[in-house]
Amino acid sequence: MSRLVIDPVTRIEGHLRIEAELEGNRVKSAYSSGTMVRGIEIILKGRDPREAWAFAQRICGVCTTVHAFASIRAVEDALKIKVPRNASLIRKLMIGTLFVHDHVVHFYHLHALDWVNPIQALKADPVKTSELAQKLSDYEKSSPSYFKEVQDKIRQQVERKQLGIFSRGYWDHPDYRLPPEANLMAVAHYLDALNWQTKIVQVHTIFGGKNPHPNFVVGGMACPIDLQSDTAINMDKLGRIKSLIDSMIEFVEKVYLPDLIAIASFYKDWFEKGEGVKNFLVLGEPEGDSHREGKFFIPPTFIRDRNLENYEDVDYSKIEEYVTHSYYKYSVGDERGLHPFEGETVLHYTGPEPPYQQLNVEGKYSWLKAPRYRGLPAEVGPLARILALYARDEHGARELVNSYLSKLGLPVNALYSTMGRTLARGIETYIYAHAIRSYYDQLVQNVKSGDSTTFNGEKWEPSTWEKDAKGLGLMEAPRGSLSHWVHIKDGKIANYQAVVPTTWNGSPRDAKGQPSPYEASLVGHELVNPKEPLEIIRTIHSFDPCLACAVHLYSDTEDTIIKIT
Ligand code: NFE
Ligand code: MG
C-alpha cells in the first residue's frame, strides 16, 4: 500500500489536498482536505444585518453574487421583508447569468484540459477541423483560417517553450484520446470562451454596477428603473441585456453542449467511474426570493440511494454539521452533529506541523466541517439538481437527459459518474439560459405595465424589526445548495452560519466514518501512472471545487471564533 498526495489540486478555487491510498495502481481509499482558513463569519457578528451581504459576498470571487443573495434572503426572511417583483426578476437574471458564466468557465478553463490535449492540436488539419466544427453546429467562427490562426498561436508558444496557460499539464499521458482536429476545435473554443465570458458579465455590471461583487440591497435592488432616464435602467440598457442573453443561449447551444457531447463520446467509460455517495440533495432555489412562499424554480429534493421514483421533500431541521475529522471542537463532544442554528465554530488544529508528508486521517484532517442530511453524506450541485428535475419531470429535464444520453447510446444510470456530472452541468446551463430569457420577458412586461419599483424601503428602519429573529436564506449556487443562517438580536447580527456547496461535497469523514462525495468518488480509480494522477483530477474537477467557499472563518489570536446558541 502506498500513499499518493496531490497538493495543491490546481484549476480549482482555493486550497485542496487529496490523499489516496493505492493498492498497486488502484485507489483503495481517498481523503479530501481543505488546507486554508479565512475569516468572514466572525466579521459579521455584531454588525448591521443590512450590510451583511457585502461582507458575505467576499467569501468567494468565483461564485460572485451567490453569498450576497443567500445573505440578503436570510435577512429578508428573518425580518419578513417582501421584495418588489422587478427586484426579484433582476436578481433572477443575475443568478441565471452567473450559472451560464460559471459553468462555461468551468467546462473550458477548469475541466476541459483533463480531456483535451492542446499540444496534440498541432497535428490537426485546420480544413478538417473546420469540417468537424460545421458538422457539430452552425456557430459562425468555424472557418479553416480561424482554426489555423489558433493553431499558429499554440505553435509559437510551444516553439518558444512558453506554454503559458497550457503549461505543466500531463501532455504525454497516454489517456488523452481525442483526434488532433477535436483537440484543436476545443482549444479554439477555450480561447473564444475566455473572451465571451468578459462580455456576458455585463448583465451584472448593468444591474449591479460591477463584477465581481455587484451592489445589492436588502429589500430589493439598488438599480433604479426609469425608461426616460439616461442613467437608470432604460430601454437601451434592457436592449443590451437582451442581446447578451441571446449571446449566452447561442454559446451554450452552438459551442458548449456540442463540444461536451463530442468530447464525452471519446470517454464513454468515464460514465461508469467516479460515482460518489448515491445520495443527492437540493435545498432549493425559490421561484421568488423566499422559500416560505413554497414555490421553487428548483424544488427541495432528497434522493436516497439513487431512488429517483421515491424522492423525498426536504426537512431543513435535519441538516447537521460534524467536526469529528475537522479541525474544530464542539462543546457537546466531537461525535455529535449540530444544526446550523446551534452551530459552534471553535478552532482546534491537531494536525501535523507543516510542512508535513501525510495527513493524520484517523484523527482530524480538514478545515471543512462535514455537513450531513438525516445523518447521510449527500452530493449537491448540477447532478443533484438534474436528478431532482428528472425525478419530478420539470423544466423538460427528462427529455434533455434522454436526448443527450441517447446521442451517446447510454442509459440514465450513466449520470452517476464523473462524465455524468459534467453532462448534468451542461444540461443545467441550457435550462438556466432559457429561464433567463423568460425572466427578461417578465421584467420588460412588468416595467411596461407601469411598475418601476426596485426598492420600497419597507422595514428599512431597525425600529420596525422584531427584537429577536432568525432567518434562512437559500440559494442554489453553481456548485450546489448554499444556505445562510442568521440570528438577529436587538438590530444586530448575533450569529451567522453559512453551509456551503463545497462543504457538502468535499468534506472529510463524519462521526460514523462515512466518506464525502469527493472521497467516495475516487475509490476504484485505476491510475495509468501514479506520478501523473490525471484520473483523480478528472473526477475531482467534475465536482468543480471551491475551497474559499467551503472554509470561511479565521482567528490567529482567539480560540473561540463564534458560538451559536
Ligand atoms: Ni466559491 Fe460557491 C458556488 C458557493 S462553492 S464557488 O457555487 O456557495 O462551495
Ligand atoms: Mg460554515
Coordinates of C-alpha atoms and ligand atoms in Angstrom, one line a residue:
M1 CA 0.0 0.0 0.0
S2 CA 1.3 3.5 -0.8
R3 CA 0.0 7.0 -0.2
L4 CA -0.4 9.4 -3.1
V5 CA -0.6 13.1 -2.3
I6 CA -1.9 15.8 -4.6
D7 CA -1.4 19.2 -3.0
P8 CA -2.5 21.7 -4.2
V9 CA -5.1 20.5 -6.7
T10 CA -5.0 23.2 -9.5
R11 CA -7.6 24.6 -11.8
I12 CA -10.0 24.9 -8.9
E13 CA -10.7 27.8 -6.5
G14 CA -8.8 27.6 -3.1
H15 CA -6.6 25.1 -1.4
L16 CA -7.5 21.4 -1.7
R17 CA -5.3 18.4 -0.9
I18 CA -6.2 14.9 -1.9
E19 CA -4.5 11.9 -0.3
A20 CA -5.2 8.4 -1.8
E21 CA -4.2 5.0 -0.6
L22 CA -3.1 2.9 -3.5
E23 CA -3.0 -0.8 -3.9
G24 CA -0.8 -1.3 -6.9
N25 CA -2.2 1.5 -9.2
R26 CA -5.8 1.2 -7.8
V27 CA -7.3 3.8 -5.4
K28 CA -8.4 1.9 -2.3
S29 CA -9.5 4.9 -0.2
A30 CA -9.2 8.6 -0.5
Y31 CA -9.2 11.7 1.8
S32 CA -10.2 15.2 1.0
S33 CA -8.7 18.1 3.0
G34 CA -9.3 21.9 2.9
T35 CA -5.9 23.4 3.9
M36 CA -6.8 27.0 4.2
V37 CA -8.7 29.1 6.8
R38 CA -10.1 32.6 6.2
G39 CA -12.4 34.9 8.1
I40 CA -15.9 36.0 7.3
E41 CA -18.5 34.6 9.7
I42 CA -16.8 36.2 12.7
I43 CA -16.6 39.6 11.0
L44 CA -20.4 39.5 10.7
K45 CA -21.0 39.2 14.3
G46 CA -22.4 42.4 15.9
R47 CA -22.9 44.1 12.5
D48 CA -26.0 45.6 11.0
P49 CA -27.8 42.8 9.1
R50 CA -28.4 45.2 6.2
E51 CA -24.7 45.2 5.4
A52 CA -24.1 41.5 5.9
W53 CA -24.3 40.8 2.2
A54 CA -21.4 43.0 1.3
F55 CA -19.1 41.0 3.7
A56 CA -20.6 37.6 2.9
Q57 CA -20.2 38.2 -0.8
R58 CA -16.4 38.4 -0.2
I59 CA -16.4 34.7 0.9
C60 CA -15.6 33.9 -2.8
G61 CA -14.8 35.7 -6.0
V62 CA -15.7 32.8 -8.2
C63 CA -19.4 32.3 -7.4
T64 CA -19.6 36.0 -7.1
T65 CA -23.1 37.1 -6.1
V66 CA -24.3 33.8 -4.5
H67 CA -23.3 34.6 -1.0
A68 CA -24.7 38.1 -1.3
F69 CA -28.1 36.7 -2.4
A70 CA -28.1 34.0 0.3
S71 CA -27.3 36.6 2.9
I72 CA -29.9 39.1 1.7
R73 CA -32.5 36.3 1.6
A74 CA -31.6 35.2 5.1
V75 CA -32.0 38.7 6.4
E76 CA -35.2 39.3 4.5
D77 CA -36.6 36.0 5.8
A78 CA -35.7 37.0 9.4
L79 CA -37.2 40.5 9.1
K80 CA -40.2 39.3 7.0
I81 CA -39.4 41.7 4.1
K82 CA -41.2 41.2 0.8
V83 CA -39.1 42.0 -2.3
P84 CA -40.7 44.0 -5.2
R85 CA -41.3 41.9 -8.3
N86 CA -38.9 43.9 -10.5
A87 CA -36.1 43.4 -8.0
S88 CA -36.8 39.7 -7.8
L89 CA -36.8 39.3 -11.6
I90 CA -33.5 41.3 -11.8
R91 CA -31.9 39.0 -9.2
K92 CA -33.1 36.0 -11.2
L93 CA -31.5 37.5 -14.3
M94 CA -28.2 37.9 -12.5
I95 CA -28.3 34.4 -11.0
G96 CA -29.1 32.9 -14.3
T97 CA -26.2 34.8 -15.9
L98 CA -23.9 33.6 -13.1
F99 CA -24.8 30.0 -13.9
V100 CA -24.2 30.3 -17.6
H101 CA -20.9 32.2 -17.0
D102 CA -19.6 29.9 -14.2
H103 CA -20.5 26.6 -15.9
V104 CA -19.0 27.6 -19.2
V105 CA -15.8 28.8 -17.5
H106 CA -15.7 25.6 -15.5
F107 CA -16.1 23.4 -18.6
Y108 CA -13.4 25.1 -20.7
H109 CA -11.0 26.7 -18.3
L110 CA -11.1 24.4 -15.3
H111 CA -12.1 20.9 -16.7
A112 CA -11.5 20.6 -20.4
L113 CA -7.8 20.1 -20.2
D114 CA -8.4 16.9 -18.3
W115 CA -9.8 15.5 -21.7
V116 CA -8.3 17.9 -24.3
N117 CA -4.6 18.0 -25.2
P118 CA -3.5 21.3 -26.7
I119 CA -0.1 20.0 -27.8
Q120 CA -1.8 17.4 -30.0
A121 CA -3.8 20.1 -31.6
L122 CA -0.6 21.0 -33.5
K123 CA -1.1 17.9 -35.6
A124 CA -4.6 18.9 -36.7
D125 CA -5.5 19.8 -40.3
P126 CA -7.4 23.2 -40.0
V127 CA -9.6 22.3 -43.0
K128 CA -10.7 19.0 -41.4
T129 CA -11.2 20.9 -38.1
S130 CA -13.5 23.3 -39.8
E131 CA -15.4 20.4 -41.4
L132 CA -15.8 18.8 -37.9
A133 CA -16.9 22.1 -36.3
Q134 CA -19.5 22.7 -39.1
K135 CA -20.9 19.2 -38.7
L136 CA -21.5 19.8 -35.0
S137 CA -23.1 23.2 -35.2
D138 CA -23.6 26.4 -37.3
Y139 CA -21.5 28.6 -35.0
E140 CA -20.1 31.4 -37.1
K141 CA -16.4 31.0 -36.1
S142 CA -15.6 27.8 -37.9
S143 CA -13.5 28.6 -41.0
P144 CA -10.2 26.8 -41.8
S145 CA -8.4 30.2 -41.4
Y146 CA -9.8 30.7 -37.9
F147 CA -8.6 27.3 -36.8
K148 CA -5.2 27.9 -38.5
E149 CA -4.8 31.1 -36.6
V150 CA -5.4 29.4 -33.3
Q151 CA -3.0 26.6 -34.2
D152 CA -0.3 29.1 -35.2
K153 CA -0.7 30.7 -31.8
I154 CA -0.2 27.4 -29.9
R155 CA 2.8 26.5 -32.2
Q156 CA 4.5 29.8 -31.3
Q157 CA 4.0 29.1 -27.6
V158 CA 5.4 25.5 -27.9
E159 CA 8.4 26.6 -30.0
R160 CA 9.3 29.3 -27.6
K161 CA 8.8 26.8 -24.8
Q162 CA 6.4 29.3 -23.2
L163 CA 3.2 27.3 -22.8
G164 CA 1.6 30.0 -20.6
I165 CA -1.9 28.9 -19.7
F166 CA -1.2 25.4 -21.0
S167 CA 2.0 24.8 -19.0
R168 CA 2.5 21.9 -16.6
G169 CA -0.2 19.6 -18.0
Y170 CA 0.3 15.8 -18.2
W171 CA 0.5 16.2 -22.0
D172 CA 2.4 12.9 -22.5
H173 CA -0.2 10.9 -20.6
P174 CA -1.5 8.1 -22.8
D175 CA -5.2 8.6 -21.9
Y176 CA -5.7 11.7 -24.0
R177 CA -7.9 10.2 -26.7
L178 CA -9.2 13.0 -28.9
P179 CA -8.1 13.1 -32.6
P180 CA -6.0 16.2 -33.3
E181 CA -8.9 18.0 -35.0
A182 CA -11.1 17.7 -31.9
N183 CA -8.3 18.9 -29.8
L184 CA -7.8 22.0 -32.0
M185 CA -11.5 22.8 -32.1
A186 CA -11.8 22.5 -28.3
V187 CA -8.7 24.7 -27.7
A188 CA -10.1 27.3 -30.1
H189 CA -13.3 27.4 -28.1
Y190 CA -11.3 27.5 -24.8
L191 CA -9.8 30.8 -26.1
D192 CA -13.1 32.0 -27.5
A193 CA -14.9 31.4 -24.2
L194 CA -12.3 33.5 -22.4
N195 CA -13.3 36.5 -24.5
W196 CA -17.0 35.7 -24.4
Q197 CA -17.2 35.5 -20.7
T198 CA -15.8 39.0 -20.3
K199 CA -18.8 40.3 -22.3
I200 CA -21.7 38.4 -20.7
V201 CA -20.9 39.6 -17.2
Q202 CA -22.1 42.9 -18.4
V203 CA -25.5 41.7 -17.2
H204 CA -24.0 42.0 -13.7
T205 CA -22.4 45.4 -14.3
I206 CA -25.6 46.9 -15.8
F207 CA -27.8 45.8 -12.8
G208 CA -25.2 45.7 -10.1
G209 CA -22.6 48.4 -11.1
K210 CA -19.6 46.0 -11.3
N211 CA -18.4 42.4 -11.4
P212 CA -17.1 40.6 -9.4
H213 CA -19.1 41.6 -6.3
P214 CA -22.0 43.7 -7.7
N215 CA -24.1 46.0 -5.5
F216 CA -27.2 44.8 -3.8
V217 CA -29.6 46.0 -1.1
V218 CA -31.8 44.2 1.4
G219 CA -35.4 44.5 0.3
G220 CA -34.9 45.0 -3.4
M221 CA -32.2 46.0 -5.9
A222 CA -30.1 49.1 -5.8
C223 CA -30.6 50.0 -9.5
P224 CA -33.5 52.3 -10.3
I225 CA -35.6 51.7 -13.4
D226 CA -36.7 54.8 -15.4
L227 CA -37.3 54.3 -19.1
Q228 CA -37.0 58.1 -19.7
S229 CA -33.6 58.5 -18.0
D230 CA -30.2 58.3 -19.5
T231 CA -28.5 56.8 -16.4
A232 CA -31.1 54.4 -14.8
I233 CA -32.2 51.0 -16.3
N234 CA -33.8 52.2 -19.5
M235 CA -34.8 50.7 -22.8
D236 CA -31.2 51.0 -24.1
K237 CA -29.8 49.0 -21.2
L238 CA -32.6 46.4 -21.4
G239 CA -31.9 46.0 -25.1
R240 CA -28.2 45.4 -24.2
I241 CA -29.3 42.8 -21.7
K242 CA -31.5 41.1 -24.4
S243 CA -28.6 40.8 -26.8
L244 CA -26.3 39.4 -24.0
I245 CA -28.9 36.8 -23.2
D246 CA -29.0 35.8 -27.0
S247 CA -25.3 35.5 -26.9
M248 CA -25.4 33.2 -23.8
I249 CA -28.0 30.9 -25.4
E250 CA -26.1 30.9 -28.7
F251 CA -22.8 29.9 -27.0
V252 CA -24.4 27.2 -24.9
E253 CA -26.3 25.7 -27.8
K254 CA -23.7 26.0 -30.5
V255 CA -20.4 25.7 -28.7
Y256 CA -20.6 24.3 -25.1
L257 CA -23.1 21.5 -25.5
P258 CA -21.8 20.2 -28.9
D259 CA -18.2 20.3 -27.6
L260 CA -19.3 18.5 -24.4
I261 CA -21.0 15.7 -26.3
A262 CA -18.2 15.4 -28.9
I263 CA -15.6 15.1 -26.1
A264 CA -17.7 12.7 -24.0
S265 CA -18.1 10.4 -26.9
F266 CA -14.4 9.5 -26.7
Y267 CA -14.5 8.9 -23.0
K268 CA -17.6 6.7 -22.5
D269 CA -16.0 4.6 -19.8
W270 CA -16.0 7.7 -17.7
F271 CA -19.8 7.4 -17.5
E272 CA -19.1 4.4 -15.3
K273 CA -16.5 5.8 -13.0
G274 CA -16.4 8.3 -10.1
E275 CA -19.9 7.8 -8.8
G276 CA -19.7 9.2 -5.3
V277 CA -22.2 8.6 -2.5
K278 CA -25.5 7.7 -4.1
N279 CA -27.5 10.3 -2.1
F280 CA -28.3 13.6 -3.7
L281 CA -29.6 16.8 -2.1
V282 CA -31.2 20.0 -3.4
L283 CA -32.1 22.5 -0.6
G284 CA -34.0 24.5 -3.3
E285 CA -34.0 27.7 -5.4
P286 CA -37.1 29.7 -4.6
E287 CA -39.2 30.9 -7.5
G288 CA -39.3 34.4 -5.9
D289 CA -36.9 35.1 -3.1
S290 CA -38.4 33.4 -0.1
H291 CA -38.6 29.6 0.4
R292 CA -41.6 30.3 2.6
E293 CA -43.8 31.1 -0.4
G294 CA -43.5 27.4 -1.2
K295 CA -42.8 27.9 -4.9
F296 CA -39.5 26.8 -6.3
F297 CA -37.6 27.1 -9.6
I298 CA -35.6 24.0 -8.4
P299 CA -37.6 22.2 -5.7
P300 CA -36.0 21.0 -2.5
T301 CA -35.4 17.3 -3.1
F302 CA -33.6 14.5 -1.4
I303 CA -32.8 11.4 -3.4
R304 CA -31.7 8.5 -1.2
D305 CA -29.6 5.7 -2.6
R306 CA -30.3 6.7 -6.2
N307 CA -34.0 6.1 -5.7
L308 CA -35.5 8.5 -8.2
E309 CA -39.0 7.2 -8.0
N310 CA -39.4 7.7 -4.3
Y311 CA -37.6 11.1 -4.0
E312 CA -38.3 12.9 -0.7
D313 CA -39.1 16.5 0.3
V314 CA -36.5 18.3 2.4
D315 CA -36.8 19.0 6.1
Y316 CA -34.4 21.8 7.0
S317 CA -34.2 20.8 10.6
K318 CA -32.4 17.6 9.5
I319 CA -29.2 19.3 8.5
E320 CA -26.2 18.9 10.8
E321 CA -22.5 19.6 10.6
Y322 CA -19.9 17.2 12.1
V323 CA -16.4 18.0 13.2
T324 CA -15.1 14.6 14.2
H325 CA -12.5 14.7 11.5
S326 CA -12.4 18.5 11.1
Y327 CA -10.1 21.0 12.9
Y328 CA -12.9 22.2 15.3
K329 CA -14.2 21.3 18.7
Y330 CA -17.8 21.1 19.9
S331 CA -19.0 21.7 23.5
V332 CA -21.2 18.6 23.1
G333 CA -18.3 16.5 22.1
D334 CA -16.9 15.9 18.6
E335 CA -19.0 12.8 17.9
R336 CA -22.3 14.7 17.6
G337 CA -23.6 16.9 14.8
L338 CA -25.1 20.3 15.3
H339 CA -27.8 22.1 13.3
P340 CA -26.5 25.4 11.8
F341 CA -28.7 27.5 14.1
E342 CA -27.0 25.8 17.1
G343 CA -23.6 25.6 15.3
E344 CA -20.3 26.2 17.1
T345 CA -17.1 27.2 15.4
V346 CA -14.2 26.7 17.7
L347 CA -10.8 26.1 16.0
H348 CA -8.9 23.0 17.1
Y349 CA -5.9 22.2 15.0
T350 CA -4.5 18.8 15.8
G351 CA -2.8 18.1 12.5
P352 CA 0.9 17.7 11.9
E353 CA 3.2 20.7 11.9
P354 CA 3.6 21.9 8.3
P355 CA 5.3 21.1 6.1
Y356 CA 4.1 17.6 6.5
Q357 CA 4.3 14.4 4.5
Q358 CA 0.9 12.9 5.3
L359 CA -2.4 13.8 7.0
N360 CA -3.5 12.0 10.1
V361 CA -6.7 10.7 8.6
E362 CA -7.5 8.7 11.7
G363 CA -7.9 12.0 13.5
K364 CA -8.8 15.5 12.3
Y365 CA -7.6 16.3 8.8
S366 CA -9.5 19.2 7.2
W367 CA -10.7 22.8 7.7
L368 CA -14.0 21.8 6.2
K369 CA -16.8 20.7 8.5
A370 CA -18.8 17.7 7.4
P371 CA -22.5 18.6 6.7
R372 CA -24.9 15.6 6.6
Y373 CA -28.6 15.3 5.8
R374 CA -30.5 12.9 8.0
G375 CA -27.1 11.7 9.1
L376 CA -26.1 10.8 5.5
P377 CA -23.5 12.3 3.2
A378 CA -25.1 13.8 0.1
E379 CA -23.9 15.2 -3.2
V380 CA -25.1 18.7 -4.1
G381 CA -24.7 20.5 -7.4
P382 CA -25.7 20.2 -11.0
L383 CA -26.1 16.4 -11.0
A384 CA -28.3 16.5 -7.8
R385 CA -30.4 19.3 -9.4
I386 CA -30.8 17.5 -12.8
L387 CA -31.7 14.2 -11.0
A388 CA -34.3 16.2 -8.9
L389 CA -35.8 17.7 -12.0
Y390 CA -35.7 14.4 -13.8
A391 CA -37.4 12.7 -10.9
R392 CA -40.1 15.4 -10.8
D393 CA -40.3 15.8 -14.6
E394 CA -39.8 19.5 -14.5
H395 CA -38.2 22.0 -16.9
G396 CA -38.0 19.4 -19.7
A397 CA -35.2 17.7 -17.8
R398 CA -36.2 14.2 -18.8
E399 CA -36.3 14.9 -22.5
L400 CA -33.0 16.8 -22.3
V401 CA -31.2 14.0 -20.4
N402 CA -32.7 11.3 -22.5
S403 CA -31.8 13.1 -25.7
Y404 CA -28.2 13.8 -24.8
L405 CA -27.6 10.3 -23.4
S406 CA -29.2 8.7 -26.5
K407 CA -26.7 10.6 -28.7
L408 CA -24.1 8.7 -26.7
G409 CA -26.0 5.4 -26.6
L410 CA -26.0 5.5 -22.8
P411 CA -28.7 4.7 -20.1
V412 CA -29.9 7.1 -17.4
N413 CA -27.6 5.3 -14.9
A414 CA -24.7 6.8 -16.8
L415 CA -25.4 10.1 -15.0
Y416 CA -24.0 8.6 -11.7
S417 CA -20.4 9.2 -12.8
T418 CA -17.6 11.7 -13.5
M419 CA -18.7 12.4 -17.0
G420 CA -22.4 12.3 -15.9
R421 CA -21.7 15.1 -13.5
T422 CA -20.1 17.1 -16.3
L423 CA -23.0 16.4 -18.7
A424 CA -25.6 17.3 -16.0
R425 CA -23.8 20.7 -15.6
G426 CA -24.2 21.3 -19.4
I427 CA -27.9 20.4 -19.3
E428 CA -28.4 22.6 -16.4
T429 CA -26.8 25.5 -18.2
Y430 CA -29.2 25.0 -21.1
I431 CA -32.2 25.2 -18.6
Y432 CA -30.9 28.3 -16.9
A433 CA -30.0 30.1 -20.1
H434 CA -33.6 29.7 -21.4
A435 CA -35.0 30.6 -18.0
I436 CA -33.2 33.9 -18.1
R437 CA -34.9 34.8 -21.3
S438 CA -38.3 34.2 -19.7
Y439 CA -37.3 36.3 -16.6
Y440 CA -36.3 39.1 -19.1
D441 CA -39.6 39.0 -20.8
Q442 CA -41.5 39.1 -17.5
L443 CA -39.3 42.1 -16.4
V444 CA -40.0 44.1 -19.6
Q445 CA -43.7 43.3 -19.4
N446 CA -43.9 44.4 -15.8
V447 CA -42.0 47.6 -16.4
K448 CA -44.1 48.4 -19.5
S449 CA -47.2 47.9 -17.4
G450 CA -46.1 50.9 -15.3
D451 CA -44.3 49.2 -12.3
S452 CA -40.8 50.6 -12.0
T453 CA -40.2 49.8 -8.3
T454 CA -37.0 48.0 -7.4
F455 CA -36.8 49.1 -3.8
N456 CA -39.6 50.4 -1.5
G457 CA -37.8 50.9 1.8
E458 CA -40.2 48.5 3.6
K459 CA -38.9 47.8 7.1
W460 CA -35.6 49.6 6.4
E461 CA -35.7 51.2 9.9
P462 CA -34.4 48.9 12.7
S463 CA -37.1 50.2 15.0
T464 CA -39.6 48.3 12.9
W465 CA -37.8 44.9 13.4
E466 CA -38.6 42.2 15.8
K467 CA -36.2 42.1 18.8
D468 CA -35.2 38.5 18.1
A469 CA -35.5 36.9 14.7
K470 CA -33.9 34.0 12.8
G471 CA -33.8 33.7 9.1
L472 CA -32.8 31.2 6.4
G473 CA -31.5 32.2 3.0
L474 CA -31.5 29.6 0.4
M475 CA -29.6 29.8 -2.9
E476 CA -28.8 27.1 -5.4
A477 CA -25.3 28.2 -6.3
P478 CA -23.5 26.8 -9.4
R479 CA -21.7 24.2 -7.3
G480 CA -24.8 23.2 -5.2
S481 CA -27.0 24.1 -2.4
L482 CA -26.0 27.1 -0.3
S483 CA -27.7 28.1 2.9
H484 CA -27.1 31.1 5.1
W485 CA -28.5 31.1 8.7
V486 CA -28.7 34.4 10.5
H487 CA -29.8 35.2 14.1
I488 CA -30.6 38.9 14.6
K489 CA -31.0 40.3 18.1
D490 CA -31.7 43.9 19.0
G491 CA -30.9 45.1 15.5
K492 CA -27.5 43.4 15.2
I493 CA -26.3 40.0 14.0
A494 CA -26.0 37.7 17.0
N495 CA -24.8 34.8 14.9
Y496 CA -24.2 33.8 11.3
Q497 CA -23.5 30.5 9.7
A498 CA -23.0 29.5 6.0
V499 CA -23.3 25.9 4.9
V500 CA -21.8 25.8 1.5
P501 CA -21.8 23.5 -1.6
T502 CA -18.1 22.5 -1.5
T503 CA -18.5 21.8 2.2
W504 CA -21.2 19.2 1.4
N505 CA -19.2 17.6 -1.5
G506 CA -15.6 18.0 -0.3
S507 CA -15.9 17.4 3.5
P508 CA -13.9 14.9 5.4
R509 CA -15.4 11.8 7.0
D510 CA -18.1 12.2 9.8
A511 CA -18.5 10.6 13.2
K512 CA -19.6 7.3 11.6
G513 CA -16.6 7.4 9.3
Q514 CA -18.8 7.9 6.2
P515 CA -16.7 9.4 3.4
S516 CA -17.9 12.6 1.5
P517 CA -18.8 12.6 -2.2
Y518 CA -15.2 13.6 -3.3
E519 CA -13.7 10.8 -1.1
A520 CA -16.1 8.1 -2.2
S521 CA -15.9 9.0 -5.9
L522 CA -12.2 8.3 -6.2
V523 CA -12.3 4.7 -4.9
G524 CA -11.6 2.2 -7.6
H525 CA -9.9 4.5 -10.0
E526 CA -7.0 2.8 -11.8
L527 CA -4.1 5.1 -12.4
V528 CA -2.1 4.5 -15.6
N529 CA 0.8 6.4 -13.9
P530 CA 0.6 7.4 -10.2
K531 CA 3.2 10.1 -10.9
E532 CA 0.6 11.8 -13.2
P533 CA -2.7 11.2 -11.4
L534 CA -4.9 12.5 -14.3
E535 CA -7.7 10.1 -13.4
I536 CA -8.1 11.6 -9.9
I537 CA -8.0 15.1 -11.3
R538 CA -10.7 14.3 -13.8
T539 CA -13.1 13.2 -11.1
I540 CA -12.3 15.9 -8.6
H541 CA -12.7 18.6 -11.3
S542 CA -16.1 17.1 -12.2
F543 CA -17.4 18.5 -8.9
D544 CA -15.9 22.0 -9.6
P545 CA -14.4 22.5 -6.2
C546 CA -14.3 25.9 -4.4
L547 CA -12.5 25.8 -1.2
A548 CA -12.7 29.5 -0.4
C549 CA -16.5 29.0 -0.2
A550 CA -16.1 25.9 2.0
V551 CA -13.8 27.3 4.7
H552 CA -14.6 30.9 5.7
L553 CA -13.5 31.6 9.3
Y554 CA -10.3 32.7 10.8
S555 CA -8.6 33.7 14.1
D556 CA -4.9 34.0 14.8
T557 CA -5.4 35.1 18.4
E558 CA -8.5 33.6 19.8
D559 CA -9.5 30.0 20.3
T560 CA -13.2 30.6 20.2
I561 CA -14.4 32.3 17.0
I562 CA -18.1 32.0 17.1
K563 CA -20.5 30.2 19.3
I564 CA -24.2 29.9 18.2
T565 CA -26.7 29.0 20.9
Ligands
NFE1 NI1 -16.7 29.8 -4.3 FE1 -19.5 28.6 -4.2 C1 -20.6 28.0 -5.5 C2 -20.9 28.8 -3.1 S1 -19.0 26.5 -3.7 S2 -17.9 28.9 -5.6 O1 -21.2 27.7 -6.4 O2 -21.7 29.0 -2.4 O3 -18.8 26.0 -2.2
MG2 MG -19.8 27.5 7.6

